[in-house]
Tab-separated table of C-alpha atoms in Angstrom:
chain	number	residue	atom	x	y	z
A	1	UNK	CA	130.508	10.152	-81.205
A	2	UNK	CA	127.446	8.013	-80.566
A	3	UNK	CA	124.199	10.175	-81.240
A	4	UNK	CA	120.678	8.930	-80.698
A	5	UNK	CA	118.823	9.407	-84.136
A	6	UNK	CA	114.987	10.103	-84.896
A	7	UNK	CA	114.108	9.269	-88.311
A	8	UNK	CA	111.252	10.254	-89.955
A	9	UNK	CA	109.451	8.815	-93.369
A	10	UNK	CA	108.532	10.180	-96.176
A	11	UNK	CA	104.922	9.925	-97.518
A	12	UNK	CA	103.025	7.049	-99.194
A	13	UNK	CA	105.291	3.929	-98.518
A	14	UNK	CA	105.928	3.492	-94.567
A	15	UNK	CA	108.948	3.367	-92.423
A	16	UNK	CA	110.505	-0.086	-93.625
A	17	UNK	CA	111.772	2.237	-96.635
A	18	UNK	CA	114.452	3.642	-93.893
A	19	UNK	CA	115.518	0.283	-92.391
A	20	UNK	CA	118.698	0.466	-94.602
A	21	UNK	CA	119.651	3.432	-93.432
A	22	UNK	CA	118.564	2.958	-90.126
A	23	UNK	CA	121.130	-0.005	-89.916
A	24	UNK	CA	123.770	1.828	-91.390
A	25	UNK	CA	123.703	4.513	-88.896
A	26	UNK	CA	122.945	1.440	-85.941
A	27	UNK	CA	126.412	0.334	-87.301
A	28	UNK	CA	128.470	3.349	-86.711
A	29	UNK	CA	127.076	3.138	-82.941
A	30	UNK	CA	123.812	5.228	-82.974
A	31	UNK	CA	120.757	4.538	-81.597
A	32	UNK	CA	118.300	4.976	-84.224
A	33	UNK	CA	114.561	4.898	-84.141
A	34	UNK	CA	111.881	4.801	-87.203
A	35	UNK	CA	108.518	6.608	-87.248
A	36	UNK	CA	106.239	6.983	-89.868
A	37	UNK	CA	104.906	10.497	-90.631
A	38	UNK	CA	101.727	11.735	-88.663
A	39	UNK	CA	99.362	14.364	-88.381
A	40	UNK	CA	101.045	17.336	-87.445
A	41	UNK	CA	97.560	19.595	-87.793
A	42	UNK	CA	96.230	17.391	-84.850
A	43	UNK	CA	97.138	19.105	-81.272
A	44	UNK	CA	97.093	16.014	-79.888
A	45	UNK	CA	98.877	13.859	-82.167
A	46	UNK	CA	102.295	16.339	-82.431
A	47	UNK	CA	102.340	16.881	-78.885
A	48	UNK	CA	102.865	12.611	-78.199
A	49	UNK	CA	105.139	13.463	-80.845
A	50	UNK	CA	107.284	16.090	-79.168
A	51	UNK	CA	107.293	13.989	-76.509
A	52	UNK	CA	108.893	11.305	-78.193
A	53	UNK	CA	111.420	13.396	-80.267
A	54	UNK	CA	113.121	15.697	-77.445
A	55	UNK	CA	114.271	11.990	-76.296
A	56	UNK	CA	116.447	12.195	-79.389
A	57	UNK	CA	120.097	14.136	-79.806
A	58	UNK	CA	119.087	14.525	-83.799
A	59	UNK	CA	116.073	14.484	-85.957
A	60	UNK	CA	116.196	13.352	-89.434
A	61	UNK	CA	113.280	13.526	-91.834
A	62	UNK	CA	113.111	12.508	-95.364
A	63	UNK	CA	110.842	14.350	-98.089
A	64	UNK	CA	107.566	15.278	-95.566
A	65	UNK	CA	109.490	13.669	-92.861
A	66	UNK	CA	112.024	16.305	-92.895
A	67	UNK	CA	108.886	19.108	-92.789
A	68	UNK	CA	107.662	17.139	-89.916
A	69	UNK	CA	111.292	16.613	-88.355
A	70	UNK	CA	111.591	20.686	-88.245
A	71	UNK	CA	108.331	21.044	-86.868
A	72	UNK	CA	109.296	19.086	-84.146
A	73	UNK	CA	112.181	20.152	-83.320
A	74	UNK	CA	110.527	24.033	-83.550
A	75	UNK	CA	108.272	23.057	-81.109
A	76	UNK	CA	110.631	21.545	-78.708
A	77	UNK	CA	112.788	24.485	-79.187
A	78	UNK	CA	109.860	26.682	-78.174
A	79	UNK	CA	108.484	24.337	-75.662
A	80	UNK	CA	111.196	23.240	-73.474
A	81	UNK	CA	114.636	25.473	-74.838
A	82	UNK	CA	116.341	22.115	-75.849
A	83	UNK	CA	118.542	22.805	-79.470
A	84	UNK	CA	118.692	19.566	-80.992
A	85	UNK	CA	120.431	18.779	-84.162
A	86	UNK	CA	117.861	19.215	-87.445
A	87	UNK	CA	118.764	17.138	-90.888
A	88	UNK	CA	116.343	17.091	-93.910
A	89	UNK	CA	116.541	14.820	-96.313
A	90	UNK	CA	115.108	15.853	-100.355
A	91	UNK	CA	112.565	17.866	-98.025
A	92	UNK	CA	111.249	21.056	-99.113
A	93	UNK	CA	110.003	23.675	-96.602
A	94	UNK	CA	107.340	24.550	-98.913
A	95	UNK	CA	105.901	21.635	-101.102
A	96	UNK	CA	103.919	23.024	-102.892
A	97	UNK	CA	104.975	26.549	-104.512
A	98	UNK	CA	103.545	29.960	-102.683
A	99	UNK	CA	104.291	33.628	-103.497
A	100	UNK	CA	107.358	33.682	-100.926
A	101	UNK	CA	108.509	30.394	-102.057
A	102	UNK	CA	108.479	29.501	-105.651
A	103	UNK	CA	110.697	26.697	-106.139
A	104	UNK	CA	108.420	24.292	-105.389
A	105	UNK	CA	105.961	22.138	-107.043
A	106	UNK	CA	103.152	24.234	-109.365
A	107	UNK	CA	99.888	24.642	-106.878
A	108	UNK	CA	97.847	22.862	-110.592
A	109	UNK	CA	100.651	19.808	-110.612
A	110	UNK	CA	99.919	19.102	-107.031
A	111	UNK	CA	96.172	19.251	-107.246
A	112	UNK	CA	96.099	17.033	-109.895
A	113	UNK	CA	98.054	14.211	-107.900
A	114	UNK	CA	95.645	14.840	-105.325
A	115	UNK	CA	92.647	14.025	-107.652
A	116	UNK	CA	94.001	11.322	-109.270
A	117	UNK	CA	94.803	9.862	-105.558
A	118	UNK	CA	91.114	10.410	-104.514
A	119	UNK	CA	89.832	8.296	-107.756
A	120	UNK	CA	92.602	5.610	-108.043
A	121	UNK	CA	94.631	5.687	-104.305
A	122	UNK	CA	96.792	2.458	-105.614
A	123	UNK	CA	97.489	3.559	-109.317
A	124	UNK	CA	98.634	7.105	-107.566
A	125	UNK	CA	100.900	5.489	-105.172
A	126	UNK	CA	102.613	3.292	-107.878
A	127	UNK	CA	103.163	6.523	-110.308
A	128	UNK	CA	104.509	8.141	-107.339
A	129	UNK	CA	106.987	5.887	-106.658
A	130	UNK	CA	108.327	6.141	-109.950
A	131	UNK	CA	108.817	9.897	-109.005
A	132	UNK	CA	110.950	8.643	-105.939
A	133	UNK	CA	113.308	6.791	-108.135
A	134	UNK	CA	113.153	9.225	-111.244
A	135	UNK	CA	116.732	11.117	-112.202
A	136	UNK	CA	119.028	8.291	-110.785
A	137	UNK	CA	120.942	5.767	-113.589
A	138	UNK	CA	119.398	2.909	-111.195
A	139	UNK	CA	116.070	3.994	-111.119
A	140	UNK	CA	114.583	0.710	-112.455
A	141	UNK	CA	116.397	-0.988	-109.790
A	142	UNK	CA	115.826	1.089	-107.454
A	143	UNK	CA	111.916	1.335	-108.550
A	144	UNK	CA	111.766	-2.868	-108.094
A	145	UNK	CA	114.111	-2.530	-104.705
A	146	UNK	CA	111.599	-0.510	-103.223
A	147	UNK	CA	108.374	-2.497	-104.134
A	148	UNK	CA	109.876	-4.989	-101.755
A	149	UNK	CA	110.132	-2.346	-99.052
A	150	UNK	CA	106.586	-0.793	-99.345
A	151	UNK	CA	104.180	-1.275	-96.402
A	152	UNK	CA	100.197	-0.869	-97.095
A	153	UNK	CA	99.148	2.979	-95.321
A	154	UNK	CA	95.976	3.745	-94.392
A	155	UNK	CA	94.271	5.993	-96.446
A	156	UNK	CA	93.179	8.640	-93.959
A	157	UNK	CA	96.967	8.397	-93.135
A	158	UNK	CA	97.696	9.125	-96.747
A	159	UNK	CA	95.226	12.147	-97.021
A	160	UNK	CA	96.511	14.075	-94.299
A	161	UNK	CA	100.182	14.060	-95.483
A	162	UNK	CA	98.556	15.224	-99.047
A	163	UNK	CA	97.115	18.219	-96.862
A	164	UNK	CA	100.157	18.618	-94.728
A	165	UNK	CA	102.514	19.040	-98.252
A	166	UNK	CA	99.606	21.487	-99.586
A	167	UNK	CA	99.993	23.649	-96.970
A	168	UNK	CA	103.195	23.265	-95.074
A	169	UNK	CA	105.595	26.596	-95.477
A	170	UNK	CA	107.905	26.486	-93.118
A	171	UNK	CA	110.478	28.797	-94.289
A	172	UNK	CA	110.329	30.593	-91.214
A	173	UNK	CA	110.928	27.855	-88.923
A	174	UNK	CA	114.278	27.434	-90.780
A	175	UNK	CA	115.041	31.269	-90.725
A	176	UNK	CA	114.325	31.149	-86.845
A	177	UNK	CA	115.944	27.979	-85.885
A	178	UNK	CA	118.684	28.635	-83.814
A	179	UNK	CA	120.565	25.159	-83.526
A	180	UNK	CA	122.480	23.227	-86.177
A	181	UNK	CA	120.644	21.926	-89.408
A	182	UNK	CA	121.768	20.611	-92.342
A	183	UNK	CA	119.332	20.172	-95.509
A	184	UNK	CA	120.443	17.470	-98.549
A	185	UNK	CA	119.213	17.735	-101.673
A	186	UNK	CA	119.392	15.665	-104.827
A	187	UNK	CA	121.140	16.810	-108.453
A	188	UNK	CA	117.982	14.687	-110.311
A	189	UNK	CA	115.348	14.846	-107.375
A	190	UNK	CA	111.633	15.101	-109.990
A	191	UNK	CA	109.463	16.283	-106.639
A	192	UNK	CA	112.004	18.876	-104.888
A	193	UNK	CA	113.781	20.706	-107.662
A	194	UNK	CA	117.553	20.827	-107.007
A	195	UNK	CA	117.689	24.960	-107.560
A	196	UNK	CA	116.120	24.712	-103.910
A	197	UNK	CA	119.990	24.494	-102.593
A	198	UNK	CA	120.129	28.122	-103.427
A	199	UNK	CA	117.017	29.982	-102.047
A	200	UNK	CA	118.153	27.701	-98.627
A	201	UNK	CA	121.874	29.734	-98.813
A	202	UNK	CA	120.449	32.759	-98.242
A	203	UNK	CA	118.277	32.163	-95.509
A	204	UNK	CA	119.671	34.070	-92.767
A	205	UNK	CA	120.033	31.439	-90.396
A	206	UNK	CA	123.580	31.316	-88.759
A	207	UNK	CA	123.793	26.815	-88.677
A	208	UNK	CA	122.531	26.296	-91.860
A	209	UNK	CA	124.297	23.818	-94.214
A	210	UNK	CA	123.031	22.434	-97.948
A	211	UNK	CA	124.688	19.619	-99.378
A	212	UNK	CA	123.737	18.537	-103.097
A	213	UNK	CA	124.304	14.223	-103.583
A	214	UNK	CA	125.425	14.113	-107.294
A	215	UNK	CA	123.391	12.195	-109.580
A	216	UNK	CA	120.757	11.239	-106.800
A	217	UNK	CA	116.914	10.876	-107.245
A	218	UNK	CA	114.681	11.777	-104.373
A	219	UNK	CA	114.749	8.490	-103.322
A	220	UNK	CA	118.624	8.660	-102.022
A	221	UNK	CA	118.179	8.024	-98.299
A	222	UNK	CA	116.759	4.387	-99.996
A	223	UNK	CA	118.874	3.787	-102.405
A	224	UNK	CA	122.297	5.711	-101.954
A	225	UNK	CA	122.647	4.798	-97.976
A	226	UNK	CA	126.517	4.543	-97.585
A	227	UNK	CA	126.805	8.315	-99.407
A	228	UNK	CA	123.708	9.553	-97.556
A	229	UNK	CA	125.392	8.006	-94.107
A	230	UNK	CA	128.337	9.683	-94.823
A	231	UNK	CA	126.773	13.049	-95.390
A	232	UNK	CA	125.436	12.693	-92.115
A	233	UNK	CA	128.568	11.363	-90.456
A	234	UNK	CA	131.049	14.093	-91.854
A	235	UNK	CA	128.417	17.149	-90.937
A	236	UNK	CA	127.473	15.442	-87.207
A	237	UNK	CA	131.589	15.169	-86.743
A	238	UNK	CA	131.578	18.907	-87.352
A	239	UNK	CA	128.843	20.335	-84.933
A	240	UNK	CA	130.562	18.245	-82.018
Protein backbone atom coordinates (compact mmCIF):
# COMPACT_ATOMS: atom_id res chain seq x y z
CA UNK A 1 0.00 0.00 0.00
CA UNK A 2 1.36 3.32 -1.23
CA UNK A 3 2.43 5.51 1.90
CA UNK A 4 3.73 9.04 1.66
CA UNK A 5 7.23 9.02 3.47
CA UNK A 6 9.10 11.93 5.43
CA UNK A 7 12.66 11.28 5.73
CA UNK A 8 14.82 12.87 7.88
CA UNK A 9 18.93 13.13 7.90
CA UNK A 10 21.22 12.44 10.10
CA UNK A 11 23.84 15.03 11.26
CA UNK A 12 26.99 16.40 9.56
CA UNK A 13 26.61 15.23 5.84
CA UNK A 14 23.13 16.54 4.30
CA UNK A 15 20.18 14.89 2.78
CA UNK A 16 21.81 13.54 -0.58
CA UNK A 17 23.11 10.68 1.91
CA UNK A 18 19.25 9.35 1.76
CA UNK A 19 18.71 9.65 -2.02
CA UNK A 20 19.33 5.83 -2.26
CA UNK A 21 16.94 5.04 -0.08
CA UNK A 22 14.68 7.58 -0.99
CA UNK A 23 14.54 5.91 -4.54
CA UNK A 24 14.17 2.63 -3.27
CA UNK A 25 11.13 3.38 -1.36
CA UNK A 26 9.94 5.89 -4.69
CA UNK A 27 10.17 2.41 -6.41
CA UNK A 28 7.84 0.39 -4.37
CA UNK A 29 5.21 3.36 -5.06
CA UNK A 30 5.77 5.86 -2.15
CA UNK A 31 5.99 9.27 -2.21
CA UNK A 32 9.03 10.16 -0.46
CA UNK A 33 10.41 13.49 0.56
CA UNK A 34 14.09 14.46 1.99
CA UNK A 35 14.79 17.09 4.67
CA UNK A 36 17.78 17.83 6.32
CA UNK A 37 17.74 18.08 10.14
CA UNK A 38 16.83 21.56 11.76
CA UNK A 39 16.59 23.33 14.82
CA UNK A 40 14.12 21.80 16.85
CA UNK A 41 14.97 24.33 20.05
CA UNK A 42 13.71 27.19 17.70
CA UNK A 43 9.71 27.74 18.16
CA UNK A 44 9.60 28.91 14.99
CA UNK A 45 11.62 26.66 13.01
CA UNK A 46 9.69 23.15 14.36
CA UNK A 47 6.44 24.63 14.00
CA UNK A 48 7.12 25.18 9.73
CA UNK A 49 8.23 21.84 10.48
CA UNK A 50 5.07 20.30 11.87
CA UNK A 51 3.51 21.84 9.29
CA UNK A 52 5.26 20.11 6.74
CA UNK A 53 5.36 16.62 8.42
CA UNK A 54 1.50 16.04 9.37
CA UNK A 55 1.35 16.15 5.33
CA UNK A 56 3.10 12.81 5.61
CA UNK A 57 1.40 9.11 6.43
CA UNK A 58 5.08 8.11 8.04
CA UNK A 59 8.09 9.78 9.41
CA UNK A 60 11.42 8.28 9.16
CA UNK A 61 14.53 9.71 10.76
CA UNK A 62 17.98 8.42 10.71
CA UNK A 63 20.54 8.87 13.74
CA UNK A 64 19.31 12.73 14.96
CA UNK A 65 16.81 12.54 12.26
CA UNK A 66 14.96 9.88 13.95
CA UNK A 67 15.11 12.22 17.45
CA UNK A 68 13.79 14.91 15.30
CA UNK A 69 11.24 12.53 13.37
CA UNK A 70 9.63 11.66 17.02
CA UNK A 71 9.57 15.08 17.99
CA UNK A 72 7.54 15.79 15.24
CA UNK A 73 5.37 13.47 15.17
CA UNK A 74 4.86 14.18 19.31
CA UNK A 75 3.96 17.42 18.49
CA UNK A 76 1.52 16.69 15.82
CA UNK A 77 0.10 14.11 18.01
CA UNK A 78 -0.41 16.78 20.67
CA UNK A 79 -1.23 19.50 18.31
CA UNK A 80 -3.77 18.30 15.97
CA UNK A 81 -4.68 14.31 17.34
CA UNK A 82 -3.31 12.90 13.97
CA UNK A 83 -1.28 9.21 14.83
CA UNK A 84 1.09 8.92 12.15
CA UNK A 85 3.41 6.08 11.67
CA UNK A 86 7.06 6.77 13.61
CA UNK A 87 10.39 4.75 12.25
CA UNK A 88 13.92 5.51 13.65
CA UNK A 89 16.69 4.61 12.06
CA UNK A 90 20.35 3.86 14.41
CA UNK A 91 18.62 6.82 16.46
CA UNK A 92 18.96 6.96 20.06
CA UNK A 93 16.38 8.76 22.25
CA UNK A 94 19.08 9.90 24.40
CA UNK A 95 22.51 10.64 22.66
CA UNK A 96 24.32 11.34 24.95
CA UNK A 97 24.10 9.11 28.29
CA UNK A 98 21.90 10.64 31.43
CA UNK A 99 21.05 9.02 34.80
CA UNK A 100 17.66 7.49 33.32
CA UNK A 101 19.32 6.50 30.21
CA UNK A 102 22.72 5.04 30.26
CA UNK A 103 23.26 3.33 27.12
CA UNK A 104 24.31 6.06 25.39
CA UNK A 105 27.41 7.81 24.52
CA UNK A 106 29.76 8.87 27.85
CA UNK A 107 28.73 12.80 28.60
CA UNK A 108 33.30 13.19 28.44
CA UNK A 109 33.30 11.22 24.79
CA UNK A 110 30.75 13.60 23.50
CA UNK A 111 32.31 16.76 24.80
CA UNK A 112 35.38 15.98 23.40
CA UNK A 113 33.89 15.63 19.74
CA UNK A 114 32.38 18.81 20.41
CA UNK A 115 35.80 20.51 21.10
CA UNK A 116 37.60 19.03 18.59
CA UNK A 117 34.62 20.25 16.11
CA UNK A 118 34.94 23.87 17.46
CA UNK A 119 38.94 23.86 16.66
CA UNK A 120 39.05 21.74 13.43
CA UNK A 121 35.04 21.65 12.01
CA UNK A 122 36.45 19.69 8.69
CA UNK A 123 38.98 17.21 10.39
CA UNK A 124 35.82 16.43 12.91
CA UNK A 125 33.46 15.80 10.18
CA UNK A 126 35.89 13.42 8.28
CA UNK A 127 36.65 11.31 11.69
CA UNK A 128 33.03 11.22 12.08
CA UNK A 129 32.28 9.73 9.10
CA UNK A 130 34.50 7.02 9.72
CA UNK A 131 32.22 6.41 12.83
CA UNK A 132 29.20 6.13 10.30
CA UNK A 133 30.82 3.37 8.42
CA UNK A 134 32.71 1.70 11.46
CA UNK A 135 31.52 -2.18 12.38
CA UNK A 136 30.40 -3.09 8.75
CA UNK A 137 32.94 -5.63 6.52
CA UNK A 138 32.46 -2.72 3.76
CA UNK A 139 33.29 0.05 5.73
CA UNK A 140 36.14 1.28 3.45
CA UNK A 141 33.74 1.18 0.71
CA UNK A 142 31.24 2.40 2.24
CA UNK A 143 33.59 5.29 3.88
CA UNK A 144 34.70 6.31 -0.07
CA UNK A 145 30.78 5.74 -1.26
CA UNK A 146 29.77 8.29 1.00
CA UNK A 147 32.47 11.02 0.33
CA UNK A 148 30.71 11.19 -2.99
CA UNK A 149 27.38 11.77 -1.26
CA UNK A 150 28.45 14.49 1.29
CA UNK A 151 27.01 18.01 0.85
CA UNK A 152 28.99 21.12 2.57
CA UNK A 153 26.54 22.22 6.02
CA UNK A 154 26.69 25.29 7.44
CA UNK A 155 28.33 25.49 10.51
CA UNK A 156 25.70 27.14 12.69
CA UNK A 157 23.63 24.24 11.15
CA UNK A 158 26.21 21.84 12.47
CA UNK A 159 26.34 23.39 16.06
CA UNK A 160 22.85 23.19 16.81
CA UNK A 161 22.48 19.44 16.00
CA UNK A 162 25.75 19.05 18.41
CA UNK A 163 23.40 20.82 21.08
CA UNK A 164 20.27 19.06 20.04
CA UNK A 165 22.25 15.33 20.58
CA UNK A 166 23.66 16.87 24.02
CA UNK A 167 20.53 17.37 25.28
CA UNK A 168 17.81 15.49 23.52
CA UNK A 169 16.09 12.66 25.99
CA UNK A 170 13.23 11.73 24.64
CA UNK A 171 12.45 8.57 26.30
CA UNK A 172 9.26 9.80 27.27
CA UNK A 173 8.00 10.76 24.01
CA UNK A 174 8.46 7.06 23.07
CA UNK A 175 6.81 5.79 26.38
CA UNK A 176 3.79 8.20 25.55
CA UNK A 177 3.44 7.73 21.91
CA UNK A 178 0.39 6.17 21.21
CA UNK A 179 0.62 5.21 17.37
CA UNK A 180 2.83 2.65 15.66
CA UNK A 181 6.75 3.00 15.77
CA UNK A 182 9.29 0.89 14.92
CA UNK A 183 13.09 1.66 15.99
CA UNK A 184 16.21 -0.26 13.89
CA UNK A 185 19.26 -0.64 15.25
CA UNK A 186 22.61 -1.89 14.04
CA UNK A 187 24.66 -5.26 15.44
CA UNK A 188 28.19 -2.99 14.86
CA UNK A 189 26.62 0.62 15.08
CA UNK A 190 30.20 2.65 17.04
CA UNK A 191 27.74 5.88 17.98
CA UNK A 192 24.38 4.03 19.20
CA UNK A 193 25.45 0.91 21.04
CA UNK A 194 23.41 -2.11 19.87
CA UNK A 195 22.41 -3.16 23.79
CA UNK A 196 19.96 -0.08 23.15
CA UNK A 197 17.43 -2.84 21.49
CA UNK A 198 16.85 -3.93 25.00
CA UNK A 199 16.21 -0.88 27.31
CA UNK A 200 13.63 0.05 24.05
CA UNK A 201 11.67 -3.62 24.88
CA UNK A 202 10.68 -2.61 27.96
CA UNK A 203 9.37 0.64 27.39
CA UNK A 204 5.83 0.35 28.09
CA UNK A 205 4.56 1.54 24.98
CA UNK A 206 1.85 -0.80 23.43
CA UNK A 207 3.24 -0.22 19.18
CA UNK A 208 6.63 -0.48 19.84
CA UNK A 209 8.83 -2.69 17.59
CA UNK A 210 13.00 -3.06 17.57
CA UNK A 211 14.56 -4.70 14.82
CA UNK A 212 18.48 -5.38 14.99
CA UNK A 213 20.17 -5.40 10.95
CA UNK A 214 22.96 -8.05 11.41
CA UNK A 215 26.36 -6.99 10.78
CA UNK A 216 25.31 -3.27 10.01
CA UNK A 217 27.28 -0.05 10.92
CA UNK A 218 25.36 3.07 11.72
CA UNK A 219 25.56 4.02 8.41
CA UNK A 220 22.91 1.19 7.11
CA UNK A 221 20.10 3.38 5.77
CA UNK A 222 23.35 4.44 3.23
CA UNK A 223 24.82 1.59 2.62
CA UNK A 224 22.46 -1.52 3.28
CA UNK A 225 19.23 0.13 1.38
CA UNK A 226 17.51 -3.04 -0.09
CA UNK A 227 17.66 -4.73 3.75
CA UNK A 228 16.83 -1.38 5.37
CA UNK A 229 13.76 -1.03 2.61
CA UNK A 230 12.67 -4.21 3.47
CA UNK A 231 12.60 -3.65 7.18
CA UNK A 232 10.42 -0.93 6.46
CA UNK A 233 8.26 -2.70 3.91
CA UNK A 234 7.58 -5.95 6.03
CA UNK A 235 6.74 -3.73 9.42
CA UNK A 236 4.49 -0.93 7.23
CA UNK A 237 2.61 -4.28 5.65
CA UNK A 238 1.86 -5.15 9.25
CA UNK A 239 0.33 -1.89 10.80
CA UNK A 240 -2.11 -1.73 7.66
Amino acid sequence: MSKRILLITGWGGGAALLAPLQAALQQHGHVVERINIFNAFDEAVLQHQVELARQFDVIIGWSLGGQLATVLVDKIQQKYQQAQILITLASNPCFVAQADWTVAMRPETFMQFKQSFAQDAISTLKRFGYLVCQGASSAKQDFLAMQKMLQPQPIALLQQGLVLLEQFNLVEMYKSYQATQLHVFAEHDALVPYQISENMQHLAARKLSVVVMDGASHGFPCFMVQQTVQVIEDFLAQSV
